[in-house]
GROMACS .gro file of C-alpha atoms in nm:
model
  327
    1MET     CA    1  -0.011  -1.431  -0.501
    2ALA     CA    2  -0.344  -1.574  -0.604
    3GLU     CA    3  -0.449  -1.415  -0.930
    4ASN     CA    4  -0.769  -1.445  -1.129
    5LYS     CA    5  -0.785  -1.249  -1.451
    6GLU     CA    6  -1.128  -1.380  -1.551
    7GLY     CA    7  -1.378  -1.113  -1.456
    8SER     CA    8  -1.371  -0.840  -1.197
    9SER     CA    9  -1.615  -0.625  -1.004
   10GLU     CA   10  -1.617  -0.247  -1.031
   11LEU     CA   11  -1.496  -0.024  -0.751
   12GLN     CA   12  -1.818   0.167  -0.781
   13GLU     CA   13  -2.155   0.047  -0.910
   14SER     CA   14  -2.198   0.184  -1.261
   15SER     CA   15  -2.503   0.403  -1.304
   16LYS     CA   16  -2.782   0.230  -1.494
   17ASP     CA   17  -2.782   0.485  -1.771
   18GLU     CA   18  -2.408   0.452  -1.841
   19THR     CA   19  -2.429   0.257  -2.164
   20SER     CA   20  -2.214   0.446  -2.411
   21GLU     CA   21  -1.950   0.246  -2.597
   22ASN     CA   22  -1.680   0.498  -2.506
   23SER     CA   23  -1.745   0.464  -2.132
   24SER     CA   24  -1.744   0.084  -2.152
   25SER     CA   25  -1.422   0.080  -2.354
   26GLN     CA   26  -1.247   0.318  -2.114
   27PHE     CA   27  -1.356   0.116  -1.810
   28THR     CA   28  -1.221  -0.206  -1.963
   29GLN     CA   29  -0.887  -0.036  -2.033
   30ASP     CA   30  -0.863   0.091  -1.677
   31LEU     CA   31  -0.878  -0.261  -1.533
   32LYS     CA   32  -0.548  -0.386  -1.675
   33SER     CA   33  -0.360  -0.354  -1.347
   34VAL     CA   34  -0.362  -0.674  -1.139
   35LEU     CA   35  -0.417  -0.456  -0.833
   36VAL     CA   36  -0.765  -0.382  -0.963
   37THR     CA   37  -0.852  -0.709  -1.138
   38SER     CA   38  -0.743  -0.925  -0.846
   39VAL     CA   39  -0.573  -0.782  -0.539
   40LEU     CA   40  -0.829  -0.509  -0.463
   41ASN     CA   41  -1.126  -0.681  -0.626
   42LEU     CA   42  -1.430  -0.742  -0.406
   43GLU     CA   43  -1.744  -0.948  -0.461
   44MET     CA   44  -2.070  -0.790  -0.346
   45LEU     CA   45  -2.271  -1.031  -0.128
   46ASP     CA   46  -2.541  -0.792  -0.003
   47VAL     CA   47  -2.590  -0.423   0.061
   48ASP     CA   48  -2.272  -0.299   0.234
   49LEU     CA   49  -2.132  -0.652   0.257
   50TYR     CA   50  -1.839  -0.764   0.038
   51ARG     CA   51  -1.597  -1.054   0.010
   52GLY     CA   52  -1.231  -1.051  -0.089
   53THR     CA   53  -1.081  -1.382  -0.203
   54HIS     CA   54  -0.761  -1.297  -0.395
   55HIS     CA   55  -0.475  -1.255  -0.151
   56TRP     CA   56  -0.114  -1.157  -0.193
   57VAL     CA   57   0.077  -1.336   0.084
   58PRO     CA   58   0.433  -1.215   0.155
   59ARG     CA   59   0.701  -1.433   0.308
   60GLY     CA   60   0.550  -1.403   0.657
   61GLN     CA   61   0.256  -1.623   0.548
   62ARG     CA   62   0.009  -1.372   0.688
   63LEU     CA   63  -0.214  -1.148   0.484
   64PHE     CA   64  -0.046  -0.827   0.370
   65GLY     CA   65  -0.183  -0.543   0.580
   66GLY     CA   66  -0.181  -0.300   0.288
   67GLN     CA   67  -0.416  -0.526   0.095
   68ILE     CA   68  -0.667  -0.541   0.381
   69VAL     CA   69  -0.653  -0.161   0.421
   70GLY     CA   70  -0.695  -0.114   0.046
   71GLN     CA   71  -0.989  -0.356   0.027
   72ALA     CA   72  -1.155  -0.192   0.328
   73LEU     CA   73  -1.133   0.144   0.151
   74VAL     CA   74  -1.277  -0.016  -0.165
   75ALA     CA   75  -1.576  -0.139   0.037
   76ALA     CA   76  -1.625   0.203   0.199
   77ALA     CA   77  -1.597   0.386  -0.134
   78LYS     CA   78  -1.874   0.173  -0.284
   79SER     CA   79  -2.123   0.324  -0.038
   80VAL     CA   80  -2.068   0.695  -0.110
   81ASN     CA   81  -2.173   0.926  -0.392
   82ASP     CA   82  -1.955   0.986  -0.696
   83ASN     CA   83  -1.883   1.347  -0.595
   84LEU     CA   84  -1.720   1.240  -0.269
   85PHE     CA   85  -1.349   1.158  -0.243
   86ALA     CA   86  -1.150   0.991   0.033
   87HIS     CA   87  -0.948   1.235   0.241
   88SER     CA   88  -0.844   1.013   0.534
   89LEU     CA   89  -0.857   0.666   0.684
   90HIS     CA   90  -0.767   0.530   1.027
   91CYS     CA   91  -0.724   0.157   1.082
   92TYR     CA   92  -0.644  -0.082   1.364
   93PHE     CA   93  -0.510  -0.430   1.293
   94VAL     CA   94  -0.658  -0.646   1.567
   95ARG     CA   95  -0.581  -1.001   1.446
   96ALA     CA   96  -0.350  -1.167   1.197
   97GLY     CA   97  -0.516  -1.245   0.864
   98ASP     CA   98  -0.555  -1.604   0.751
   99PRO     CA   99  -0.454  -1.640   0.381
  100LYS     CA  100  -0.653  -1.965   0.345
  101VAL     CA  101  -1.002  -1.813   0.382
  102PRO     CA  102  -1.183  -1.513   0.228
  103VAL     CA  103  -1.220  -1.181   0.408
  104LEU     CA  104  -1.566  -1.030   0.462
  105TYR     CA  105  -1.599  -0.650   0.465
  106GLN     CA  106  -1.898  -0.511   0.654
  107VAL     CA  107  -1.968  -0.141   0.595
  108GLU     CA  108  -2.153   0.079   0.844
  109ARG     CA  109  -2.284   0.412   0.713
  110THR     CA  110  -2.180   0.614   1.016
  111ARG     CA  111  -2.262   0.963   0.891
  112ASP     CA  112  -2.373   1.141   0.575
  113GLY     CA  113  -2.310   1.514   0.608
  114ARG     CA  114  -2.326   1.800   0.363
  115SER     CA  115  -1.947   1.818   0.320
  116PHE     CA  116  -1.809   1.511   0.497
  117THR     CA  117  -1.922   1.150   0.501
  118VAL     CA  118  -1.789   0.878   0.735
  119ARG     CA  119  -1.790   0.501   0.690
  120SER     CA  120  -1.683   0.230   0.934
  121VAL     CA  121  -1.561  -0.101   0.794
  122LYS     CA  122  -1.491  -0.430   0.969
  123ALA     CA  123  -1.276  -0.689   0.794
  124ILE     CA  124  -1.388  -1.027   0.929
  125GLN     CA  125  -1.247  -1.379   0.925
  126HIS     CA  126  -1.365  -1.679   1.128
  127GLY     CA  127  -1.642  -1.459   1.272
  128GLN     CA  128  -1.399  -1.210   1.427
  129PRO     CA  129  -1.264  -0.875   1.306
  130ILE     CA  130  -0.905  -0.869   1.181
  131LEU     CA  131  -0.914  -0.497   1.096
  132ILE     CA  132  -1.132  -0.203   1.199
  133CYS     CA  133  -1.125   0.094   0.963
  134GLN     CA  134  -1.286   0.436   0.958
  135ALA     CA  135  -1.274   0.623   0.629
  136SER     CA  136  -1.386   0.981   0.570
  137PHE     CA  137  -1.492   1.127   0.235
  138HIS     CA  138  -1.561   1.487   0.136
  139THR     CA  139  -1.652   1.713  -0.152
  140LEU     CA  140  -1.364   1.906  -0.306
  141GLN     CA  141  -1.358   2.261  -0.173
  142PRO     CA  142  -1.128   2.550  -0.278
  143SER     CA  143  -0.934   2.736  -0.009
  144PRO     CA  144  -0.676   3.017   0.004
  145LEU     CA  145  -0.484   2.816   0.266
  146GLN     CA  146  -0.232   2.611   0.072
  147HIS     CA  147   0.120   2.500   0.166
  148GLN     CA  148   0.332   2.185   0.173
  149PHE     CA  149   0.683   2.061   0.244
  150THR     CA  150   0.932   2.048  -0.042
  151MET     CA  151   0.984   1.721  -0.221
  152PRO     CA  152   1.333   1.573  -0.167
  153GLY     CA  153   1.574   1.603  -0.458
  154VAL     CA  154   1.647   1.249  -0.580
  155PRO     CA  155   1.751   1.073  -0.903
  156GLN     CA  156   1.469   1.012  -1.148
  157PRO     CA  157   1.325   0.658  -1.168
  158GLU     CA  158   1.468   0.607  -1.519
  159ASP     CA  159   1.817   0.633  -1.365
  160LEU     CA  160   1.756   0.367  -1.099
  161LEU     CA  161   1.724  -0.012  -1.088
  162THR     CA  162   1.414  -0.201  -0.978
  163VAL     CA  163   1.429  -0.432  -0.677
  164GLU     CA  164   1.432  -0.730  -0.913
  165GLU     CA  165   1.724  -0.586  -1.111
  166LEU     CA  166   1.916  -0.518  -0.790
  167ILE     CA  167   1.860  -0.874  -0.672
  168HIS     CA  168   1.994  -1.014  -1.001
  169LEU     CA  169   2.295  -0.785  -0.963
  170TYR     CA  170   2.369  -0.917  -0.613
  171LEU     CA  171   2.315  -1.277  -0.726
  172SER     CA  172   2.578  -1.230  -0.996
  173LYS     CA  173   2.851  -1.172  -0.737
  174PRO     CA  174   3.081  -1.476  -0.711
  175ASP     CA  175   3.141  -1.445  -0.336
  176ILE     CA  176   2.776  -1.430  -0.230
  177ALA     CA  177   2.695  -1.652   0.069
  178GLU     CA  178   2.466  -1.948   0.006
  179ASN     CA  179   2.208  -1.842   0.266
  180ALA     CA  180   2.197  -1.493   0.114
  181LYS     CA  181   2.151  -1.645  -0.232
  182GLN     CA  182   1.859  -1.854  -0.109
  183GLY     CA  183   1.696  -1.552   0.054
  184LEU     CA  184   1.729  -1.339  -0.260
  185ASN     CA  185   1.588  -1.615  -0.480
  186LYS     CA  186   1.286  -1.637  -0.250
  187LEU     CA  187   1.235  -1.263  -0.295
  188LEU     CA  188   1.245  -1.306  -0.673
  189ALA     CA  189   0.986  -1.583  -0.658
  190ASN     CA  190   0.745  -1.363  -0.463
  191GLU     CA  191   0.532  -1.180  -0.719
  192VAL     CA  192   0.465  -0.821  -0.616
  193PRO     CA  193   0.194  -0.619  -0.798
  194ILE     CA  194   0.391  -0.294  -0.768
  195GLU     CA  195   0.722  -0.178  -0.915
  196VAL     CA  196   0.978  -0.041  -0.670
  197LYS     CA  197   1.304   0.145  -0.738
  198PRO     CA  198   1.505   0.221  -0.419
  199VAL     CA  199   1.688   0.553  -0.425
  200ASN     CA  200   1.966   0.422  -0.200
  201PRO     CA  201   1.996   0.043  -0.243
  202PRO     CA  202   2.269  -0.017   0.022
  203HIS     CA  203   2.044   0.139   0.286
  204PHE     CA  204   1.745  -0.041   0.142
  205TYR     CA  205   1.913  -0.377   0.200
  206ARG     CA  206   2.053  -0.278   0.541
  207LEU     CA  207   2.418  -0.364   0.476
  208SER     CA  208   2.531  -0.103   0.731
  209ALA     CA  209   2.383   0.120   0.998
  210ALA     CA  210   2.181   0.402   0.848
  211GLU     CA  211   1.943   0.676   0.944
  212PRO     CA  212   1.586   0.552   0.989
  213LYS     CA  213   1.489   0.698   0.652
  214GLN     CA  214   1.437   0.553   0.307
  215LEU     CA  215   1.322   0.675  -0.031
  216PHE     CA  216   1.194   0.477  -0.324
  217TRP     CA  217   0.997   0.530  -0.640
  218VAL     CA  218   0.686   0.317  -0.664
  219ARG     CA  219   0.400   0.258  -0.907
  220ALA     CA  220   0.135  -0.006  -0.973
  221ARG     CA  221   0.215  -0.263  -1.239
  222GLY     CA  222  -0.011  -0.228  -1.541
  223HIS     CA  223  -0.252   0.044  -1.650
  224ILE     CA  224  -0.521   0.196  -1.430
  225GLY     CA  225  -0.591   0.527  -1.601
  226GLU     CA  226  -0.709   0.865  -1.480
  227GLY     CA  227  -1.048   0.994  -1.379
  228ASN     CA  228  -1.118   0.766  -1.081
  229MET     CA  229  -0.959   0.909  -0.768
  230LYS     CA  230  -1.145   0.666  -0.543
  231LEU     CA  231  -0.965   0.383  -0.717
  232HIS     CA  232  -0.624   0.550  -0.700
  233CYS     CA  233  -0.671   0.621  -0.328
  234CYS     CA  234  -0.741   0.249  -0.271
  235VAL     CA  235  -0.426   0.152  -0.462
  236ALA     CA  236  -0.225   0.414  -0.268
  237ALA     CA  237  -0.353   0.263   0.058
  238TYR     CA  238  -0.219  -0.072  -0.062
  239VAL     CA  239   0.116   0.076  -0.166
  240SER     CA  240   0.159   0.273   0.158
  241ASP     CA  241   0.220  -0.038   0.369
  242TYR     CA  242   0.496  -0.178   0.145
  243ALA     CA  243   0.832  -0.193   0.334
  244PHE     CA  244   0.698   0.082   0.561
  245LEU     CA  245   0.761  -0.061   0.909
  246GLY     CA  246   1.105  -0.184   0.804
  247THR     CA  247   1.223   0.179   0.807
  248ALA     CA  248   1.254   0.154   1.188
  249LEU     CA  249   1.510  -0.128   1.150
  250LEU     CA  250   1.756   0.061   0.930
  251PRO     CA  251   1.983   0.183   1.218
  252TYR     CA  252   2.029  -0.176   1.342
  253PRO     CA  253   2.212  -0.395   1.086
  254ASN     CA  254   2.306  -0.643   1.360
  255TYR     CA  255   1.943  -0.724   1.433
  256ARG     CA  256   1.670  -0.885   1.227
  257ALA     CA  257   1.299  -0.894   1.298
  258LYS     CA  258   1.186  -1.228   1.439
  259PHE     CA  259   0.832  -1.094   1.460
  260SER     CA  260   0.678  -0.780   1.316
  261ALA     CA  261   0.317  -0.674   1.276
  262SER     CA  262   0.132  -0.351   1.207
  263LEU     CA  263  -0.079  -0.221   1.494
  264ASP     CA  264  -0.248   0.075   1.330
  265HIS     CA  265  -0.231   0.269   1.006
  266ALA     CA  266  -0.351   0.617   0.916
  267MET     CA  267  -0.352   0.798   0.583
  268TRP     CA  268  -0.448   1.142   0.453
  269PHE     CA  269  -0.504   1.222   0.085
  270HIS     CA  270  -0.412   1.576  -0.022
  271SER     CA  271  -0.413   1.602  -0.402
  272THR     CA  272  -0.515   1.412  -0.712
  273PHE     CA  273  -0.262   1.157  -0.837
  274ARG     CA  274  -0.218   0.843  -1.043
  275THR     CA  275  -0.075   0.532  -0.882
  276ASP     CA  276   0.015   0.376  -1.218
  277GLU     CA  277   0.269   0.657  -1.264
  278TRP     CA  278   0.593   0.687  -1.066
  279MET     CA  279   0.551   0.839  -0.718
  280LEU     CA  280   0.824   0.899  -0.463
  281TYR     CA  281   0.764   0.736  -0.124
  282GLU     CA  282   0.956   0.914   0.154
  283CYS     CA  283   0.963   0.712   0.479
  284GLU     CA  284   1.114   0.792   0.817
  285SER     CA  285   1.096   0.657   1.170
  286PRO     CA  286   1.106   0.929   1.439
  287TRP     CA  287   1.093   0.681   1.728
  288ALA     CA  288   1.136   0.316   1.829
  289GLY     CA  289   1.119   0.158   2.174
  290GLY     CA  290   0.931  -0.090   2.388
  291SER     CA  291   0.935  -0.343   2.101
  292ARG     CA  292   0.740  -0.096   1.888
  293GLY     CA  293   0.833   0.135   1.604
  294LEU     CA  294   0.665   0.447   1.465
  295VAL     CA  295   0.699   0.531   1.096
  296GLN     CA  296   0.573   0.823   0.889
  297GLY     CA  297   0.555   0.855   0.513
  298ARG     CA  298   0.486   1.099   0.234
  299LEU     CA  299   0.383   1.006  -0.120
  300TRP     CA  300   0.496   1.265  -0.376
  301ARG     CA  301   0.381   1.311  -0.730
  302ARG     CA  302   0.664   1.332  -0.976
  303ASP     CA  303   0.596   1.703  -1.033
  304GLY     CA  304   0.664   1.777  -0.663
  305VAL     CA  305   0.306   1.786  -0.537
  306LEU     CA  306   0.246   1.615  -0.202
  307ALA     CA  307  -0.022   1.355  -0.279
  308ALA     CA  308  -0.067   1.172   0.053
  309SER     CA  309   0.074   1.133   0.404
  310CYS     CA  310   0.062   0.827   0.626
  311SER     CA  311   0.167   0.703   0.967
  312GLN     CA  312   0.193   0.359   1.126
  313GLU     CA  313   0.300   0.195   1.449
  314GLY     CA  314   0.394  -0.170   1.466
  315VAL     CA  315   0.536  -0.442   1.685
  316LEU     CA  316   0.907  -0.507   1.627
  317ARG     CA  317   1.066  -0.798   1.814
  318VAL     CA  318   1.421  -0.859   1.700
  319LYS     CA  319   1.703  -1.111   1.729
  320PRO     CA  320   2.078  -1.052   1.691
  321VAL     CA  321   2.254  -1.151   1.370
  322MET     CA  322   2.567  -1.348   1.453
  323GLU     CA  323   2.736  -1.300   1.114
  324PRO     CA  324   2.695  -1.004   0.880
  325SER     CA  325   2.534  -1.072   0.543
  326LYS     CA  326   2.782  -1.129   0.259
  327LEU     CA  327   2.615  -0.982  -0.046
   0.00000   0.00000   0.00000
């Protein structure tokens, strides 16, 4: 992952009269997370035109879809008033991202209403869009209509191992196959700006057929701080795409993806939350077929409040595995 810790641009333009030492100190503290200083950092080129240059590239050597969604929401959030908060986004991935060149984000101010504001964002490379995103913002409004599902009962994150700790545990086994060892070492070498603790590691690593469901605790590495929901929504958009589509593969341990790509991604924000604190990500796949898979997810605050919901469909082309993995 390309990382530049020297300088960063703000998610929102600071007001000209914001000069107090306390505000400046707090803002500096809130930028400790690499997700903000690098991964979701955008350079302003002109009014409603931004450039992203710091890319996290997973093993597939294509840009991570969650980063493009997160950066698109950053660009959209820069164009709305401080009293407006993201409540939904809808994205289409139309081309694979090229990790070797920057991404331009062009914002269109589609509508400014009294309660709801809509922005359209195109992420562009080589003169062509790679992602089209519509984001909607609104003012917070009280309502007597309030309900939600119940958060699943799971072990607390302090009682679970991180992905990195699980990999070291598997690597310590004397009978591990050489190809499995190489694959796990590649995973360790791939820096990820979020911490992940799977609730059910055997299912997470697809050692046997399982229901198309998975649960894991997740949080951003480093400190972000409270008081900026626009920023936390952008980080949540990034987090929401992590290991999401892979949920559809869990019932098929004898197949591996030879090609996978997100087609579209939608997200709804329900409550305030902090992405630098542990949140439970509940993922399930209600359907797969026609070389496509549908996945749905819910992000829960640790206190049981439903923070966000998301949905994604993606291409899944698979190949049979001749020998089972020996971890």
